[in-house]
Amino acid sequence: MAGFRTKGLNGGLGPTRRAALTLIGAGAFAAGGMTLARAATDDDEVLTEAKVLRDPDVPVAGNPDGNISIIEWSDYNCPYCRKLEPELRQVIQDDGKVRLVLKDWPILGPVSVTAARIALAAKYQDKYHQAHDAMMGVSSRLTESRINELLAAAGVDMDRLKSDLAAHGKDIDGILKRNNDQAEAFGFRGTPSFIVGKYRVPGVLSMAEFEQVISDARKAKMN
């Protein structure tokens, strides 16, 4: 895609990881710098910095005032997302200056869509993170009944959740559409996928590799 160039990293990344990582061009996050015709809406600017990094409706974890952002597109039924979750959170905790933007991208079927909508509905009672952690913390494939069990056990008010789903369904679907349009514009083909600073990372990294990319992203930000 226009606006991207290949970026090899020094240190612990193997050849396949180097090939997967690209550095976002300077215009990619400029207003109007990259648009996606096939996702045309009333506003064709899909990859503006404000929409990708600062969507006020998208939950944030880690340090909200961190000096580098990791944006994660994930699906609650993705086994790779689940496996990576505790390692990524540990890297973010150890670093202390990383802002994690959580983009729900339900691409693995109808139950994934249900899970994402329910997690975002839990946001209205300030329980998104509890819902997110509960669904990411299981090893088996989710079902609707299992989702309800997990969220109730995590302290989510299920009656309030149903009410918020009904009241805010259009807004929730709008968030999921924005997340999907951005993922497609970046050329992501599966979950998990990431932007780390200015790096596009389509796939899973180890803890050491994430630390390396975060370090390089900080250097790129200074240049």
PDB file of C-alpha atoms in Angstrom:
ATOM      1  CA  MET A   1       0.000   0.000   0.000  1.00  0.00           C
ATOM      2  CA  ALA A   2       1.076   3.555  -0.590  1.00  0.00           C
ATOM      3  CA  GLY A   3       2.562   5.156   2.475  1.00  0.00           C
ATOM      4  CA  PHE A   4       4.412   2.062   3.716  1.00  0.00           C
ATOM      5  CA  ARG A   5       7.972   0.904   3.313  1.00  0.00           C
ATOM      6  CA  THR A   6       9.796  -2.163   4.531  1.00  0.00           C
ATOM      7  CA  LYS A   7      11.729  -1.729   7.747  1.00  0.00           C
ATOM      8  CA  GLY A   8      14.276  -4.249   8.990  1.00  0.00           C
ATOM      9  CA  LEU A   9      14.990  -4.275  12.718  1.00  0.00           C
ATOM     10  CA  ASN A  10      18.248  -4.924  14.478  1.00  0.00           C
ATOM     11  CA  GLY A  11      18.615  -7.514  17.201  1.00  0.00           C
ATOM     12  CA  GLY A  12      16.311 -10.372  18.074  1.00  0.00           C
ATOM     13  CA  LEU A  13      13.913 -10.472  15.126  1.00  0.00           C
ATOM     14  CA  GLY A  14      14.303 -13.297  12.656  1.00  0.00           C
ATOM     15  CA  PRO A  15      13.974 -12.921   8.868  1.00  0.00           C
ATOM     16  CA  THR A  16      10.222 -13.548   8.755  1.00  0.00           C
ATOM     17  CA  ARG A  17       9.599 -10.994  11.489  1.00  0.00           C
ATOM     18  CA  ARG A  18      11.758  -8.427   9.720  1.00  0.00           C
ATOM     19  CA  ALA A  19       9.824  -8.944   6.511  1.00  0.00           C
ATOM     20  CA  ALA A  20       6.495  -8.522   8.293  1.00  0.00           C
ATOM     21  CA  LEU A  21       7.343  -5.220   9.952  1.00  0.00           C
ATOM     22  CA  THR A  22       6.863  -2.033   7.981  1.00  0.00           C
ATOM     23  CA  LEU A  23       7.252   1.599   8.924  1.00  0.00           C
ATOM     24  CA  ILE A  24       4.239   3.784   8.281  1.00  0.00           C
ATOM     25  CA  GLY A  25       5.064   6.591   5.892  1.00  0.00           C
ATOM     26  CA  ALA A  26       4.813  10.185   7.038  1.00  0.00           C
ATOM     27  CA  GLY A  27       1.544  10.737   5.168  1.00  0.00           C
ATOM     28  CA  ALA A  28      -0.292   7.719   6.533  1.00  0.00           C
ATOM     29  CA  PHE A  29      -1.606   9.463   9.621  1.00  0.00           C
ATOM     30  CA  ALA A  30      -1.940  12.932   8.128  1.00  0.00           C
ATOM     31  CA  ALA A  31      -5.491  14.159   7.692  1.00  0.00           C
ATOM     32  CA  GLY A  32      -6.524  12.850   4.306  1.00  0.00           C
ATOM     33  CA  GLY A  33      -3.089  11.291   3.825  1.00  0.00           C
ATOM     34  CA  MET A  34      -4.506   7.814   3.319  1.00  0.00           C
ATOM     35  CA  THR A  35      -8.042   6.932   2.377  1.00  0.00           C
ATOM     36  CA  LEU A  36      -9.757   3.692   1.529  1.00  0.00           C
ATOM     37  CA  ALA A  37     -12.120   3.904  -1.407  1.00  0.00           C
ATOM     38  CA  ARG A  38     -13.704   0.506  -0.828  1.00  0.00           C
ATOM     39  CA  ALA A  39     -14.690   1.544   2.697  1.00  0.00           C
ATOM     40  CA  ALA A  40     -16.154   4.848   1.575  1.00  0.00           C
ATOM     41  CA  THR A  41     -18.601   6.415   4.002  1.00  0.00           C
ATOM     42  CA  ASP A  42     -19.713   9.974   4.675  1.00  0.00           C
ATOM     43  CA  ASP A  43     -16.128  10.457   5.830  1.00  0.00           C
ATOM     44  CA  ASP A  44     -13.572   8.743   3.597  1.00  0.00           C
ATOM     45  CA  GLU A  45     -10.580   9.450   5.846  1.00  0.00           C
ATOM     46  CA  VAL A  46     -10.081   6.051   7.449  1.00  0.00           C
ATOM     47  CA  LEU A  47      -6.527   6.306   8.727  1.00  0.00           C
ATOM     48  CA  THR A  48      -6.307   9.726  10.301  1.00  0.00           C
ATOM     49  CA  GLU A  49      -4.265   9.854  13.484  1.00  0.00           C
ATOM     50  CA  ALA A  50      -7.301  10.980  15.479  1.00  0.00           C
ATOM     51  CA  LYS A  51      -9.407   8.029  14.358  1.00  0.00           C
ATOM     52  CA  VAL A  52      -6.752   5.349  14.701  1.00  0.00           C
ATOM     53  CA  LEU A  53      -5.010   6.523  17.864  1.00  0.00           C
ATOM     54  CA  ARG A  54      -7.558   8.712  19.632  1.00  0.00           C
ATOM     55  CA  ASP A  55     -11.022   7.340  18.944  1.00  0.00           C
ATOM     56  CA  PRO A  56     -12.800   8.368  22.173  1.00  0.00           C
ATOM     57  CA  ASP A  57     -15.123   5.348  21.972  1.00  0.00           C
ATOM     58  CA  VAL A  58     -12.317   2.769  21.846  1.00  0.00           C
ATOM     59  CA  PRO A  59     -11.038   1.496  25.221  1.00  0.00           C
ATOM     60  CA  VAL A  60      -7.458   2.118  26.315  1.00  0.00           C
ATOM     61  CA  ALA A  61      -5.298   0.107  28.735  1.00  0.00           C
ATOM     62  CA  GLY A  62      -1.745   0.457  29.993  1.00  0.00           C
ATOM     63  CA  ASN A  63      -0.612   4.031  30.632  1.00  0.00           C
ATOM     64  CA  PRO A  64      -3.153   6.411  29.016  1.00  0.00           C
ATOM     65  CA  ASP A  65      -0.471   9.117  29.012  1.00  0.00           C
ATOM     66  CA  GLY A  66       2.260   6.843  27.646  1.00  0.00           C
ATOM     67  CA  ASN A  67       4.812   8.167  25.155  1.00  0.00           C
ATOM     68  CA  ILE A  68       4.219   5.348  22.669  1.00  0.00           C
ATOM     69  CA  SER A  69       0.996   3.675  21.554  1.00  0.00           C
ATOM     70  CA  ILE A  70       0.324   0.051  20.708  1.00  0.00           C
ATOM     71  CA  ILE A  71      -2.924  -0.485  18.814  1.00  0.00           C
ATOM     72  CA  GLU A  72      -4.194  -4.066  18.884  1.00  0.00           C
ATOM     73  CA  TRP A  73      -6.887  -5.515  16.618  1.00  0.00           C
ATOM     74  CA  SER A  74      -8.148  -8.739  18.225  1.00  0.00           C
ATOM     75  CA  ASP A  75     -10.960 -11.293  18.237  1.00  0.00           C
ATOM     76  CA  TYR A  76     -12.153 -12.981  21.432  1.00  0.00           C
ATOM     77  CA  ASN A  77     -12.254 -16.369  19.691  1.00  0.00           C
ATOM     78  CA  CYS A  78      -8.694 -16.032  18.357  1.00  0.00           C
ATOM     79  CA  PRO A  79      -6.399 -18.515  20.157  1.00  0.00           C
ATOM     80  CA  TYR A  80      -3.307 -16.483  19.227  1.00  0.00           C
ATOM     81  CA  CYS A  81      -4.816 -13.363  20.795  1.00  0.00           C
ATOM     82  CA  ARG A  82      -5.478 -15.278  24.012  1.00  0.00           C
ATOM     83  CA  LYS A  83      -2.014 -16.781  24.127  1.00  0.00           C
ATOM     84  CA  LEU A  84      -0.377 -13.412  23.530  1.00  0.00           C
ATOM     85  CA  GLU A  85      -2.511 -11.407  25.953  1.00  0.00           C
ATOM     86  CA  PRO A  86      -0.644 -12.054  29.233  1.00  0.00           C
ATOM     87  CA  GLU A  87       2.765 -11.633  27.600  1.00  0.00           C
ATOM     88  CA  LEU A  88       1.819  -8.337  25.938  1.00  0.00           C
ATOM     89  CA  ARG A  89       0.317  -7.015  29.183  1.00  0.00           C
ATOM     90  CA  GLN A  90       3.516  -7.959  31.024  1.00  0.00           C
ATOM     91  CA  VAL A  91       5.648  -6.070  28.512  1.00  0.00           C
ATOM     92  CA  ILE A  92       3.385  -3.032  28.877  1.00  0.00           C
ATOM     93  CA  GLN A  93       3.451  -3.224  32.670  1.00  0.00           C
ATOM     94  CA  ASP A  94       7.233  -3.595  32.762  1.00  0.00           C
ATOM     95  CA  ASP A  95       7.701  -0.662  30.397  1.00  0.00           C
ATOM     96  CA  GLY A  96       5.276   1.632  32.196  1.00  0.00           C
ATOM     97  CA  LYS A  97       5.027   4.170  29.352  1.00  0.00           C
ATOM     98  CA  VAL A  98       2.965   2.334  26.747  1.00  0.00           C
ATOM     99  CA  ARG A  99      -0.610   3.222  25.865  1.00  0.00           C
ATOM    100  CA  LEU A 100      -2.565   0.173  24.623  1.00  0.00           C
ATOM    101  CA  VAL A 101      -5.528   0.868  22.324  1.00  0.00           C
ATOM    102  CA  LEU A 102      -7.917  -2.094  22.160  1.00  0.00           C
ATOM    103  CA  LYS A 103      -9.651  -2.441  18.789  1.00  0.00           C
ATOM    104  CA  ASP A 104     -12.261  -5.196  18.782  1.00  0.00           C
ATOM    105  CA  TRP A 105     -12.176  -6.825  15.337  1.00  0.00           C
ATOM    106  CA  PRO A 106     -14.593  -9.784  15.289  1.00  0.00           C
ATOM    107  CA  ILE A 107     -13.735 -11.678  12.111  1.00  0.00           C
ATOM    108  CA  LEU A 108     -14.113 -15.305  13.241  1.00  0.00           C
ATOM    109  CA  GLY A 109     -17.870 -15.687  13.032  1.00  0.00           C
ATOM    110  CA  PRO A 110     -21.156 -14.554  14.588  1.00  0.00           C
ATOM    111  CA  VAL A 111     -20.173 -15.436  18.163  1.00  0.00           C
ATOM    112  CA  SER A 112     -17.086 -13.222  17.814  1.00  0.00           C
ATOM    113  CA  VAL A 113     -19.359 -10.354  16.786  1.00  0.00           C
ATOM    114  CA  THR A 114     -21.599 -11.025  19.792  1.00  0.00           C
ATOM    115  CA  ALA A 115     -18.592 -11.078  22.126  1.00  0.00           C
ATOM    116  CA  ALA A 116     -17.234  -7.795  20.759  1.00  0.00           C
ATOM    117  CA  ARG A 117     -20.615  -6.065  20.971  1.00  0.00           C
ATOM    118  CA  ILE A 118     -21.124  -7.278  24.551  1.00  0.00           C
ATOM    119  CA  ALA A 119     -17.639  -6.145  25.617  1.00  0.00           C
ATOM    120  CA  LEU A 120     -18.264  -2.673  24.179  1.00  0.00           C
ATOM    121  CA  ALA A 121     -21.686  -2.532  25.814  1.00  0.00           C
ATOM    122  CA  ALA A 122     -20.025  -3.289  29.167  1.00  0.00           C
ATOM    123  CA  LYS A 123     -18.078  -0.044  28.673  1.00  0.00           C
ATOM    124  CA  TYR A 124     -21.225   1.892  29.587  1.00  0.00           C
ATOM    125  CA  GLN A 125     -21.041   0.495  33.123  1.00  0.00           C
ATOM    126  CA  ASP A 126     -17.239   0.879  33.228  1.00  0.00           C
ATOM    127  CA  LYS A 127     -16.742  -2.891  32.953  1.00  0.00           C
ATOM    128  CA  TYR A 128     -15.162  -3.206  29.503  1.00  0.00           C
ATOM    129  CA  HIS A 129     -11.815  -4.341  30.862  1.00  0.00           C
ATOM    130  CA  GLN A 130     -13.438  -6.924  33.130  1.00  0.00           C
ATOM    131  CA  ALA A 131     -15.406  -8.280  30.161  1.00  0.00           C
ATOM    132  CA  HIS A 132     -12.339  -8.223  27.908  1.00  0.00           C
ATOM    133  CA  ASP A 133     -10.148 -10.039  30.437  1.00  0.00           C
ATOM    134  CA  ALA A 134     -12.834 -12.630  31.192  1.00  0.00           C
ATOM    135  CA  MET A 135     -13.269 -13.589  27.543  1.00  0.00           C
ATOM    136  CA  MET A 136      -9.559 -13.490  26.727  1.00  0.00           C
ATOM    137  CA  GLY A 137      -8.773 -15.606  29.791  1.00  0.00           C
ATOM    138  CA  VAL A 138     -10.439 -18.825  28.624  1.00  0.00           C
ATOM    139  CA  SER A 139      -8.907 -21.543  26.489  1.00  0.00           C
ATOM    140  CA  SER A 140     -12.032 -22.945  24.838  1.00  0.00           C
ATOM    141  CA  ARG A 141     -14.062 -21.473  22.015  1.00  0.00           C
ATOM    142  CA  LEU A 142     -16.736 -19.073  23.191  1.00  0.00           C
ATOM    143  CA  THR A 143     -20.472 -19.593  22.905  1.00  0.00           C
ATOM    144  CA  GLU A 144     -23.166 -17.054  23.733  1.00  0.00           C
ATOM    145  CA  SER A 145     -24.106 -18.900  26.920  1.00  0.00           C
ATOM    146  CA  ARG A 146     -20.460 -19.136  27.960  1.00  0.00           C
ATOM    147  CA  ILE A 147     -19.990 -15.411  27.347  1.00  0.00           C
ATOM    148  CA  ASN A 148     -22.912 -14.635  29.642  1.00  0.00           C
ATOM    149  CA  GLU A 149     -21.487 -16.909  32.349  1.00  0.00           C
ATOM    150  CA  LEU A 150     -18.040 -15.338  32.123  1.00  0.00           C
ATOM    151  CA  LEU A 151     -19.269 -11.775  32.270  1.00  0.00           C
ATOM    152  CA  ALA A 152     -21.655 -12.394  35.141  1.00  0.00           C
ATOM    153  CA  ALA A 153     -18.810 -14.017  37.082  1.00  0.00           C
ATOM    154  CA  ALA A 154     -16.641 -10.969  36.304  1.00  0.00           C
ATOM    155  CA  GLY A 155     -19.137  -8.658  37.973  1.00  0.00           C
ATOM    156  CA  VAL A 156     -20.906  -7.293  34.918  1.00  0.00           C
ATOM    157  CA  ASP A 157     -24.535  -6.309  35.534  1.00  0.00           C
ATOM    158  CA  MET A 158     -26.217  -8.429  32.862  1.00  0.00           C
ATOM    159  CA  ASP A 159     -29.572  -6.621  33.004  1.00  0.00           C
ATOM    160  CA  ARG A 160     -27.791  -3.308  32.530  1.00  0.00           C
ATOM    161  CA  LEU A 161     -25.766  -4.886  29.717  1.00  0.00           C
ATOM    162  CA  LYS A 162     -28.894  -5.889  27.796  1.00  0.00           C
ATOM    163  CA  SER A 163     -30.305  -2.419  28.240  1.00  0.00           C
ATOM    164  CA  ASP A 164     -27.101  -0.785  27.006  1.00  0.00           C
ATOM    165  CA  LEU A 165     -26.909  -3.116  24.016  1.00  0.00           C
ATOM    166  CA  ALA A 166     -30.396  -2.013  23.001  1.00  0.00           C
ATOM    167  CA  ALA A 167     -29.792   1.673  23.665  1.00  0.00           C
ATOM    168  CA  HIS A 168     -26.302   1.931  22.160  1.00  0.00           C
ATOM    169  CA  GLY A 169     -26.334  -0.790  19.512  1.00  0.00           C
ATOM    170  CA  LYS A 170     -25.908   1.641  16.616  1.00  0.00           C
ATOM    171  CA  ASP A 171     -22.918   3.332  18.283  1.00  0.00           C
ATOM    172  CA  ILE A 172     -21.311  -0.039  19.067  1.00  0.00           C
ATOM    173  CA  ASP A 173     -21.721  -1.210  15.470  1.00  0.00           C
ATOM    174  CA  GLY A 174     -20.178   2.068  14.345  1.00  0.00           C
ATOM    175  CA  ILE A 175     -17.083   1.383  16.459  1.00  0.00           C
ATOM    176  CA  LEU A 176     -16.750  -2.117  15.005  1.00  0.00           C
ATOM    177  CA  LYS A 177     -17.090  -0.759  11.474  1.00  0.00           C
ATOM    178  CA  ARG A 178     -14.378   1.845  12.075  1.00  0.00           C
ATOM    179  CA  ASN A 179     -12.100  -0.815  13.531  1.00  0.00           C
ATOM    180  CA  ASN A 180     -12.707  -3.076  10.536  1.00  0.00           C
ATOM    181  CA  ASP A 181     -12.202  -0.313   7.971  1.00  0.00           C
ATOM    182  CA  GLN A 182      -8.883   0.627   9.592  1.00  0.00           C
ATOM    183  CA  ALA A 183      -7.686  -2.988   9.746  1.00  0.00           C
ATOM    184  CA  GLU A 184      -8.499  -3.472   6.068  1.00  0.00           C
ATOM    185  CA  ALA A 185      -6.839  -0.197   5.144  1.00  0.00           C
ATOM    186  CA  PHE A 186      -3.658  -1.308   6.893  1.00  0.00           C
ATOM    187  CA  GLY A 187      -3.817  -4.582   4.965  1.00  0.00           C
ATOM    188  CA  PHE A 188      -4.237  -6.804   8.004  1.00  0.00           C
ATOM    189  CA  ARG A 189      -5.455 -10.315   7.211  1.00  0.00           C
ATOM    190  CA  GLY A 190      -6.031 -11.789  10.657  1.00  0.00           C
ATOM    191  CA  THR A 191      -5.827 -11.376  14.393  1.00  0.00           C
ATOM    192  CA  PRO A 192      -3.920 -10.296  16.315  1.00  0.00           C
ATOM    193  CA  SER A 193      -2.522  -7.371  14.343  1.00  0.00           C
ATOM    194  CA  PHE A 194      -0.777  -4.296  15.699  1.00  0.00           C
ATOM    195  CA  ILE A 195       0.487  -0.820  15.131  1.00  0.00           C
ATOM    196  CA  VAL A 196       3.422  -0.091  17.464  1.00  0.00           C
ATOM    197  CA  GLY A 197       4.268   3.591  17.257  1.00  0.00           C
ATOM    198  CA  LYS A 198       4.792   3.953  13.502  1.00  0.00           C
ATOM    199  CA  TYR A 199       5.317   0.242  12.858  1.00  0.00           C
ATOM    200  CA  ARG A 200       2.754  -2.035  11.285  1.00  0.00           C
ATOM    201  CA  VAL A 201       2.994  -5.496  12.886  1.00  0.00           C
ATOM    202  CA  PRO A 202       0.689  -8.061  11.255  1.00  0.00           C
ATOM    203  CA  GLY A 203       1.008 -11.029  13.571  1.00  0.00           C
ATOM    204  CA  VAL A 204       2.330 -12.388  16.838  1.00  0.00           C
ATOM    205  CA  LEU A 205       5.608 -11.306  18.425  1.00  0.00           C
ATOM    206  CA  SER A 206       7.399 -12.688  21.465  1.00  0.00           C
ATOM    207  CA  MET A 207       7.919 -10.556  24.563  1.00  0.00           C
ATOM    208  CA  ALA A 208      11.498  -9.822  23.525  1.00  0.00           C
ATOM    209  CA  GLU A 209      10.380  -8.879  20.020  1.00  0.00           C
ATOM    210  CA  PHE A 210       7.712  -6.534  21.361  1.00  0.00           C
ATOM    211  CA  GLU A 211      10.305  -4.886  23.575  1.00  0.00           C
ATOM    212  CA  GLN A 212      12.545  -4.453  20.514  1.00  0.00           C
ATOM    213  CA  VAL A 213       9.771  -2.930  18.399  1.00  0.00           C
ATOM    214  CA  ILE A 214       8.726  -0.576  21.209  1.00  0.00           C
ATOM    215  CA  SER A 215      12.335   0.574  21.525  1.00  0.00           C
ATOM    216  CA  ASP A 216      12.639   1.109  17.774  1.00  0.00           C
ATOM    217  CA  ALA A 217       9.268   2.892  17.686  1.00  0.00           C
ATOM    218  CA  ARG A 218      10.501   5.375  20.275  1.00  0.00           C
ATOM    219  CA  LYS A 219      13.636   5.995  18.226  1.00  0.00           C
ATOM    220  CA  ALA A 220      11.552   6.479  15.062  1.00  0.00           C
ATOM    221  CA  LYS A 221       9.308   8.929  16.895  1.00  0.00           C
ATOM    222  CA  MET A 222      12.327  11.075  17.784  1.00  0.00           C
ATOM    223  CA  ASN A 223      13.608  11.172  14.199  1.00  0.00           C
TER     224      ASN A 223
END
